[in-house]
Short mmCIF file of C-alpha atoms and ligand atoms in Angstrom, two decimals:
data_model
loop_
_atom_site.label_atom_id
_atom_site.label_comp_id
_atom_site.label_asym_id
_atom_site.label_seq_id
_atom_site.Cartn_x
_atom_site.Cartn_y
_atom_site.Cartn_z
CA MET K 1 -28.74 28.01 4.56
CA SER K 2 -28.58 24.35 5.79
CA ASP K 3 -26.28 23.10 8.68
CA TYR K 4 -26.00 19.91 6.59
CA LYS K 5 -22.81 18.10 7.81
CA GLY K 6 -23.19 14.82 6.04
CA PRO K 7 -20.93 13.37 3.08
CA GLU K 8 -20.81 15.06 -0.38
CA ARG K 9 -23.00 12.99 -2.85
CA VAL K 10 -23.78 13.63 -6.45
CA LEU K 11 -27.14 12.66 -8.10
CA SER K 12 -28.42 13.20 -11.52
CA GLY K 13 -30.90 11.83 -14.16
CA ILE K 14 -31.85 11.50 -17.73
CA GLN K 15 -35.32 10.77 -19.07
CA PRO K 16 -35.74 7.72 -21.42
CA SER K 17 -37.99 9.85 -23.61
CA GLY K 18 -35.78 9.51 -26.91
CA GLY K 19 -32.35 9.22 -28.12
CA MET K 20 -29.51 10.59 -26.15
CA HIS K 21 -27.85 13.58 -27.91
CA LEU K 22 -24.84 15.75 -27.80
CA GLY K 23 -26.75 18.18 -25.55
CA ASN K 24 -27.25 15.50 -22.86
CA TYR K 25 -23.60 14.38 -23.27
CA LEU K 26 -22.04 17.89 -22.89
CA GLY K 27 -24.65 19.32 -20.37
CA ALA K 28 -24.78 16.14 -18.15
CA ILE K 29 -22.96 12.84 -18.75
CA ARG K 30 -19.66 14.14 -19.44
CA LYS K 31 -19.73 15.71 -16.06
CA PHE K 32 -20.86 12.41 -14.56
CA VAL K 33 -17.62 10.76 -15.73
CA GLU K 34 -15.54 13.55 -14.32
CA LEU K 35 -17.34 13.34 -10.86
CA GLN K 36 -17.28 9.55 -10.43
CA ASP K 37 -13.71 9.58 -9.08
CA ARG K 38 -14.28 12.23 -6.44
CA HIS K 39 -17.64 11.60 -4.95
CA ASP K 40 -20.40 8.93 -4.18
CA CYS K 41 -22.28 9.14 -7.56
CA PHE K 42 -25.94 8.18 -8.16
CA TYR K 43 -26.80 8.23 -11.95
CA CYS K 44 -30.43 7.50 -12.75
CA VAL K 45 -32.61 6.61 -15.77
CA VAL K 46 -35.62 8.65 -14.73
CA ASP K 47 -38.45 6.46 -16.22
CA MET K 48 -41.11 7.94 -13.85
CA HIS K 49 -40.49 11.28 -15.20
CA ALA K 50 -40.61 10.07 -18.71
CA ILE K 51 -44.38 8.95 -18.17
CA THR K 52 -45.44 12.43 -17.25
CA VAL K 53 -45.98 12.52 -21.15
CA TRP K 54 -47.33 9.55 -22.94
CA GLN K 55 -44.69 6.74 -23.68
CA ASP K 56 -45.26 3.57 -25.50
CA PRO K 57 -44.50 0.79 -22.87
CA ALA K 58 -42.15 -1.34 -25.22
CA LYS K 59 -40.41 1.63 -26.33
CA LEU K 60 -39.88 3.09 -22.82
CA ARG K 61 -38.23 -0.19 -21.80
CA GLU K 62 -35.98 -0.02 -24.84
CA GLN K 63 -35.11 3.57 -24.35
CA THR K 64 -34.28 2.87 -20.64
CA PHE K 65 -31.82 0.42 -21.78
CA HIS K 66 -30.53 2.95 -24.33
CA ILE K 67 -29.82 5.57 -21.54
CA ALA K 68 -28.28 3.25 -19.38
CA ALA K 69 -26.06 1.84 -22.15
CA SER K 70 -25.16 5.51 -23.09
CA PHE K 71 -23.98 6.14 -19.58
CA LEU K 72 -21.65 3.05 -19.87
CA ALA K 73 -20.62 3.94 -23.34
CA ALA K 74 -19.66 7.41 -22.35
CA GLY K 75 -17.54 6.19 -19.49
CA VAL K 76 -19.62 6.02 -16.38
CA ASP K 77 -18.14 3.12 -14.53
CA PRO K 78 -20.71 0.93 -12.43
CA LYS K 79 -17.91 0.19 -10.03
CA LYS K 80 -17.66 3.87 -9.10
CA ALA K 81 -21.13 4.95 -9.50
CA ALA K 82 -24.58 3.51 -9.01
CA ILE K 83 -26.45 3.28 -12.38
CA PHE K 84 -30.14 2.55 -12.06
CA HIS K 85 -33.69 3.03 -13.11
CA GLN K 86 -35.67 5.53 -10.87
CA SER K 87 -38.78 3.06 -10.77
CA GLY K 88 -36.42 0.41 -9.41
CA VAL K 89 -36.01 2.43 -6.19
CA ARG K 90 -39.39 2.81 -4.49
CA ALA K 91 -38.08 5.41 -2.05
CA HIS K 92 -38.25 8.17 -4.83
CA ALA K 93 -42.14 8.00 -5.10
CA GLU K 94 -42.42 7.74 -1.30
CA LEU K 95 -40.46 10.81 -0.60
CA ALA K 96 -42.02 12.58 -3.52
CA TRP K 97 -45.44 12.33 -2.00
CA ILE K 98 -44.22 13.73 1.38
CA PHE K 99 -42.44 16.57 -0.61
CA ASN K 100 -45.89 17.04 -2.56
CA CYS K 101 -47.10 18.05 0.94
CA VAL K 102 -44.26 20.55 1.58
CA ALA K 103 -43.97 22.28 -1.78
CA ARG K 104 -46.36 25.17 -2.29
CA LEU K 105 -48.71 25.56 -5.41
CA GLY K 106 -47.15 29.05 -5.99
CA TRP K 107 -43.86 27.56 -6.34
CA LEU K 108 -44.94 25.15 -9.12
CA ASP K 109 -46.92 27.88 -10.90
CA ARG K 110 -43.65 29.63 -11.57
CA MET K 111 -42.02 26.60 -13.40
CA THR K 112 -41.27 27.91 -16.84
CA GLN K 113 -40.44 24.43 -18.27
CA PHE K 114 -44.12 23.29 -17.46
CA LYS K 115 -45.37 26.23 -19.18
CA ASP K 116 -43.20 25.69 -22.26
CA LYS K 117 -44.06 22.04 -22.53
CA VAL K 118 -47.78 22.42 -22.23
CA GLY K 119 -48.16 25.61 -24.15
CA LYS K 120 -51.89 26.53 -24.56
CA ASP K 121 -52.96 22.91 -23.73
CA LYS K 122 -52.63 23.05 -19.94
CA GLU K 123 -56.03 21.34 -19.18
CA ARG K 124 -54.97 18.19 -20.98
CA ALA K 125 -51.46 17.91 -19.29
CA SER K 126 -50.89 15.20 -16.84
CA VAL K 127 -50.81 16.13 -13.09
CA GLY K 128 -47.44 14.29 -13.03
CA LEU K 129 -46.05 16.86 -15.52
CA TYR K 130 -46.98 19.51 -13.39
CA THR K 131 -45.56 18.07 -10.05
CA TYR K 132 -42.42 16.70 -11.91
CA PRO K 133 -39.95 19.20 -10.05
CA VAL K 134 -41.19 17.75 -6.89
CA LEU K 135 -40.41 14.18 -7.87
CA GLN K 136 -36.92 15.60 -9.04
CA ALA K 137 -36.47 17.08 -5.62
CA ALA K 138 -37.13 13.71 -4.16
CA ASP K 139 -34.76 11.95 -6.51
CA ILE K 140 -31.99 14.33 -5.29
CA LEU K 141 -32.83 14.51 -1.68
CA VAL K 142 -33.51 10.86 -1.10
CA TYR K 143 -29.65 10.37 -1.37
CA LYS K 144 -29.11 13.84 0.45
CA ALA K 145 -27.34 14.63 -2.68
CA THR K 146 -25.07 17.89 -2.21
CA HIS K 147 -24.27 18.35 -6.05
CA VAL K 148 -26.35 17.81 -8.96
CA PRO K 149 -24.52 17.99 -12.48
CA VAL K 150 -27.21 19.18 -15.15
CA GLY K 151 -27.49 21.60 -18.30
CA GLU K 152 -28.84 25.13 -17.91
CA ASP K 153 -32.40 24.25 -18.51
CA GLN K 154 -32.64 22.68 -15.05
CA LYS K 155 -31.50 25.70 -13.05
CA GLN K 156 -35.02 26.55 -11.98
CA HIS K 157 -35.88 23.02 -10.87
CA LEU K 158 -32.90 22.95 -8.89
CA GLU K 159 -33.80 26.13 -7.00
CA LEU K 160 -37.14 24.31 -6.28
CA SER K 161 -35.32 21.42 -4.68
CA ARG K 162 -33.40 23.74 -2.50
CA ASP K 163 -36.58 25.47 -1.47
CA ILE K 164 -38.25 22.16 -0.68
CA ALA K 165 -35.05 21.03 1.36
CA GLY K 166 -35.16 24.16 3.36
CA LYS K 167 -38.87 24.16 4.15
CA PHE K 168 -38.65 20.70 5.30
CA ASN K 169 -35.70 21.49 7.50
CA HIS K 170 -37.69 24.38 8.85
CA ASP K 171 -41.03 22.83 9.22
CA PHE K 172 -39.96 19.64 11.06
CA ASP K 173 -37.38 21.62 13.24
CA ALA K 174 -34.48 19.63 11.65
CA PRO K 175 -31.76 22.08 10.70
CA GLY K 176 -29.15 20.40 8.55
CA PHE K 177 -31.58 17.27 7.76
CA PHE K 178 -31.40 17.80 4.09
CA PRO K 179 -28.56 19.67 2.32
CA LEU K 180 -29.47 22.40 -0.05
CA PRO K 181 -28.28 20.77 -3.30
CA GLU K 182 -25.89 22.71 -5.48
CA PRO K 183 -26.37 22.52 -9.40
CA LEU K 184 -23.27 22.11 -11.27
CA ILE K 185 -23.99 23.91 -14.47
CA LYS K 186 -21.27 26.04 -15.50
CA GLY K 187 -18.67 24.93 -18.34
CA PRO K 188 -18.94 24.54 -21.96
CA GLY K 189 -21.87 22.73 -23.32
CA ALA K 190 -24.26 23.74 -20.63
CA ARG K 191 -26.88 24.95 -23.24
CA VAL K 192 -26.46 23.08 -26.59
CA MET K 193 -29.06 24.35 -29.17
CA SER K 194 -30.80 22.64 -31.96
CA LEU K 195 -28.97 22.30 -35.38
CA ARG K 196 -32.16 23.51 -37.05
CA ASP K 197 -32.77 26.64 -34.77
CA GLY K 198 -30.18 28.26 -32.82
CA THR K 199 -32.70 29.78 -30.44
CA ALA K 200 -34.22 26.37 -29.37
CA LYS K 201 -32.48 23.94 -27.19
CA MET K 202 -31.34 20.48 -28.49
CA SER K 203 -33.99 18.27 -27.26
CA LYS K 204 -34.75 14.64 -27.33
CA SER K 205 -38.46 15.23 -28.23
CA ASP K 206 -37.54 17.43 -31.30
CA PRO K 207 -39.61 16.14 -34.04
CA SER K 208 -36.65 16.61 -36.50
CA ALA K 209 -33.89 14.08 -36.32
CA ASN K 210 -31.74 16.50 -37.96
CA ALA K 211 -31.92 18.87 -34.91
CA CYS K 212 -29.66 16.54 -32.89
CA VAL K 213 -26.66 14.61 -33.10
CA TYR K 214 -27.35 11.39 -31.32
CA LEU K 215 -24.76 9.46 -29.49
CA SER K 216 -25.78 6.53 -31.80
CA ASP K 217 -25.09 8.44 -34.93
CA ASP K 218 -22.48 6.88 -37.11
CA ARG K 219 -19.92 9.08 -38.64
CA ASP K 220 -21.51 9.68 -41.91
CA THR K 221 -24.74 10.65 -40.21
CA ILE K 222 -22.77 12.98 -38.18
CA ALA K 223 -21.13 14.60 -41.05
CA ARG K 224 -24.51 14.91 -42.89
CA LYS K 225 -26.17 16.52 -39.90
CA ILE K 226 -23.42 19.03 -39.59
CA LYS K 227 -23.46 19.81 -43.17
CA LYS K 228 -27.27 20.52 -43.18
CA ALA K 229 -27.10 22.55 -39.89
CA LYS K 230 -28.63 25.90 -40.28
CA THR K 231 -26.27 28.76 -40.60
CA ASP K 232 -26.11 32.29 -42.08
CA PRO K 233 -24.25 33.38 -45.12
CA ASP K 234 -21.40 35.32 -43.49
CA ALA K 235 -18.01 34.28 -42.55
CA LEU K 236 -17.20 33.57 -38.93
CA PRO K 237 -16.20 36.66 -36.94
CA SER K 238 -12.68 37.02 -35.39
CA GLU K 239 -13.95 38.08 -31.96
CA VAL K 240 -16.70 36.55 -29.71
CA ALA K 241 -18.64 39.76 -29.83
CA GLY K 242 -19.09 39.22 -33.62
CA LEU K 243 -21.31 36.17 -32.68
CA GLU K 244 -24.03 38.51 -31.15
CA GLY K 245 -27.29 38.03 -32.99
CA ARG K 246 -26.06 34.94 -34.73
CA ALA K 247 -27.47 32.22 -32.82
CA GLU K 248 -26.68 29.37 -35.05
CA ALA K 249 -23.02 30.51 -35.60
CA ALA K 250 -22.66 30.84 -31.87
CA ASN K 251 -24.02 27.37 -31.18
CA LEU K 252 -21.71 25.67 -33.67
CA VAL K 253 -18.65 27.48 -32.30
CA GLY K 254 -19.66 26.51 -28.85
CA ILE K 255 -20.06 22.98 -29.79
CA TYR K 256 -16.57 22.93 -31.45
CA GLY K 257 -15.05 24.50 -28.38
CA ALA K 258 -16.87 22.19 -25.82
CA LEU K 259 -15.41 19.21 -27.66
CA SER K 260 -12.11 20.36 -28.23
CA GLY K 261 -11.55 21.99 -24.81
CA LYS K 262 -11.09 25.53 -26.40
CA SER K 263 -12.65 28.72 -25.50
CA ASP K 264 -14.96 30.35 -28.16
CA ALA K 265 -12.29 33.08 -28.53
CA ASP K 266 -9.58 30.37 -29.37
CA VAL K 267 -11.95 28.76 -31.95
CA LEU K 268 -12.55 32.07 -33.49
CA ALA K 269 -8.86 32.92 -33.51
CA GLU K 270 -8.49 29.54 -35.62
CA PHE K 271 -11.58 30.01 -37.79
CA GLY K 272 -12.42 33.80 -37.75
CA GLY K 273 -12.72 34.98 -41.49
CA GLN K 274 -13.55 31.59 -42.83
CA GLY K 275 -16.97 30.46 -44.13
CA PHE K 276 -18.99 27.61 -43.02
CA GLY K 277 -17.77 25.62 -46.04
CA VAL K 278 -14.44 25.47 -43.93
CA PHE K 279 -15.72 25.44 -40.46
CA LYS K 280 -18.57 22.58 -40.91
CA PRO K 281 -16.12 19.80 -42.20
CA ALA K 282 -13.68 20.58 -39.27
CA LEU K 283 -16.48 20.59 -36.71
CA ALA K 284 -18.00 17.31 -38.38
CA GLU K 285 -14.58 15.72 -37.89
CA MET K 286 -14.38 16.95 -34.30
CA VAL K 287 -17.84 15.54 -33.44
CA ALA K 288 -17.05 12.28 -35.14
CA GLU K 289 -13.77 12.04 -33.26
CA LYS K 290 -15.32 12.64 -29.86
CA ILE K 291 -18.68 10.86 -30.33
CA GLY K 292 -17.98 8.25 -32.91
CA PRO K 293 -16.32 5.86 -30.31
CA ILE K 294 -19.09 6.31 -27.82
CA GLY K 295 -21.62 5.41 -30.58
CA ASP K 296 -19.53 2.19 -31.43
CA GLU K 297 -19.49 1.09 -27.77
CA LEU K 298 -23.36 1.98 -27.38
CA ARG K 299 -24.18 -0.31 -30.19
CA ARG K 300 -22.06 -3.05 -28.68
CA LEU K 301 -23.87 -2.68 -25.27
CA GLU K 302 -27.38 -2.34 -26.71
CA ALA K 303 -26.74 -5.82 -28.43
CA ASP K 304 -26.44 -7.06 -24.91
CA PRO K 305 -29.64 -6.22 -23.12
CA ASP K 306 -29.05 -8.64 -20.27
CA TYR K 307 -25.87 -6.98 -19.34
CA VAL K 308 -27.36 -3.72 -19.06
CA ARG K 309 -30.41 -4.95 -17.14
CA GLY K 310 -27.94 -6.57 -14.66
CA ILE K 311 -26.08 -3.27 -14.10
CA LEU K 312 -29.46 -1.33 -13.72
CA CYS K 313 -30.73 -3.94 -11.12
CA GLU K 314 -27.45 -4.06 -9.11
CA GLY K 315 -27.29 -0.29 -9.14
CA ALA K 316 -31.03 -0.20 -7.86
CA GLN K 317 -30.21 -2.33 -5.05
CA THR K 318 -26.95 -0.19 -4.04
CA ALA K 319 -29.17 2.91 -4.25
CA SER K 320 -31.99 1.42 -2.41
CA VAL K 321 -29.80 0.87 0.63
CA VAL K 322 -29.13 4.52 0.97
CA ALA K 323 -32.53 5.88 -0.12
CA ASP K 324 -34.63 3.62 2.21
CA LYS K 325 -32.49 4.90 5.18
CA VAL K 326 -33.31 8.47 4.42
CA VAL K 327 -36.91 7.69 3.88
CA ASP K 328 -37.04 5.98 7.30
CA GLU K 329 -35.64 9.09 8.88
CA VAL K 330 -38.09 11.45 6.97
CA LYS K 331 -40.97 9.29 8.25
CA GLN K 332 -39.78 9.63 11.75
CA ALA K 333 -39.30 13.42 11.32
CA VAL K 334 -42.82 13.73 9.96
CA GLY K 335 -44.43 11.56 12.63
CA PHE K 336 -45.45 8.50 11.00
CA VAL K 337 -45.64 5.42 13.11
CA ALA K 338 -42.66 2.96 12.49
N1 AQP C 401 -29.56 20.99 -25.15
C1 AQP C 401 -29.04 20.67 -24.06
N2 AQP C 401 -27.68 21.37 -23.54
C2 AQP C 401 -27.18 20.91 -22.49
N3 AQP C 401 -27.77 20.08 -21.54
C3 AQP C 401 -28.93 19.54 -21.92
N4 AQP C 401 -29.65 18.65 -21.24
C4 AQP C 401 -30.82 18.35 -22.03
N5 AQP C 401 -30.71 18.97 -23.12
C5 AQP C 401 -29.73 19.88 -23.12
C6 AQP C 401 -29.35 18.06 -19.97
O1 AQP C 401 -29.41 16.62 -20.12
C7 AQP C 401 -29.85 16.09 -18.83
C8 AQP C 401 -30.89 15.19 -18.99
O2 AQP C 401 -32.05 15.96 -19.55
P1 AQP C 401 -33.41 15.16 -19.48
O3 AQP C 401 -33.55 14.24 -20.59
O4 AQP C 401 -33.90 14.44 -18.24
O5 AQP C 401 -34.53 16.28 -19.69
P2 AQP C 401 -34.43 17.44 -20.74
O6 AQP C 401 -33.66 18.52 -20.14
O7 AQP C 401 -35.90 17.86 -20.96
O8 AQP C 401 -33.98 16.78 -22.04
P3 AQP C 401 -34.53 16.80 -23.50
O9 AQP C 401 -33.37 16.22 -24.24
O10 AQP C 401 -34.98 18.23 -23.82
O11 AQP C 401 -35.57 15.87 -23.26
P4 AQP C 401 -37.21 16.09 -23.58
O12 AQP C 401 -37.36 16.49 -24.97
O13 AQP C 401 -37.79 14.61 -23.41
O14 AQP C 401 -37.73 16.97 -22.67
C9 AQP C 401 -30.20 17.39 -17.94
O15 AQP C 401 -29.20 17.64 -17.07
C10 AQP C 401 -30.39 18.39 -18.95
O16 AQP C 401 -30.11 19.80 -18.37
#
């Protein structure tokens, strides 16, 4: 529990570690757009997170523009929300160091995403990859954000942010200094799976371009990827229970439902008993209808990097005003000389 009484604020970030895909759109950006009319929102391209694994510098810059342009193309409005790059607001790194001294090693040892990412090669992983969730806590709490729209894969990291906020409030005898941020995860599209493997999440770093529908894909590419998506030979069931043990079928039904605003049950009421020869073209059409226009706008914006850079720099200034103030308060609480 926190006694936090401040304003409700929203923070979320996306790594410039590859092309923006349907999972990022349904799990995160679509919620960004919904929230911007009701809250103070901070949407961040988390380039400092991206370098926890090797990034080619020129590509990193290009991908940072790509993510920012994707926010804009999907409908995030820079007049309503601050859109910025994480490295453009120094306060994130400053607070992360202080949080490194608040978080406990045992907490980080439990983070499953680190274990999944490094596999058996832990010795060669960067220290940054290990402390990634601490920087994420700083990203959120440097704005005293109360709500964090994310996909389901981020649930454990959000719990760590809450633990860090609670421990800081306790250790420095400052009840209510930080809010305990709430993840906004629920809803269709919280976990979109790979088109090549229904048990693996759709991910930017997937080596197969056919595993993801990217926001930049044109309509023909979308249709080709959906046509090639892995499925099983059976027809779609008429009831949701029939999707049990059919990960690829469940994923495609979930994507159709998330984009059309229908429940899985309604999608199956429409397509149950039909084979993928019927369902896949309908899905391709649905994805093209919803993602196609975003791709068109994305290509237009990417042709104008100066405009996108301007949005990022302006957003970083707006965000810095809030973040610097919080870091000054934190330094005071910790006992640093002002
Ligand atoms: N498959 C997904 N389904 C639903 N939501 C997803 N998100 C990512 N993948 C899916 C959500 O998108 C936001 C940004 O994610 P990120 O880029 O910061 O990191 P990530 O979760 O690690 O995404 P990727 O695509 O898997 O990147 P790589 O491969 O670089 O690690 C988050 O809100 C996330 O939940």
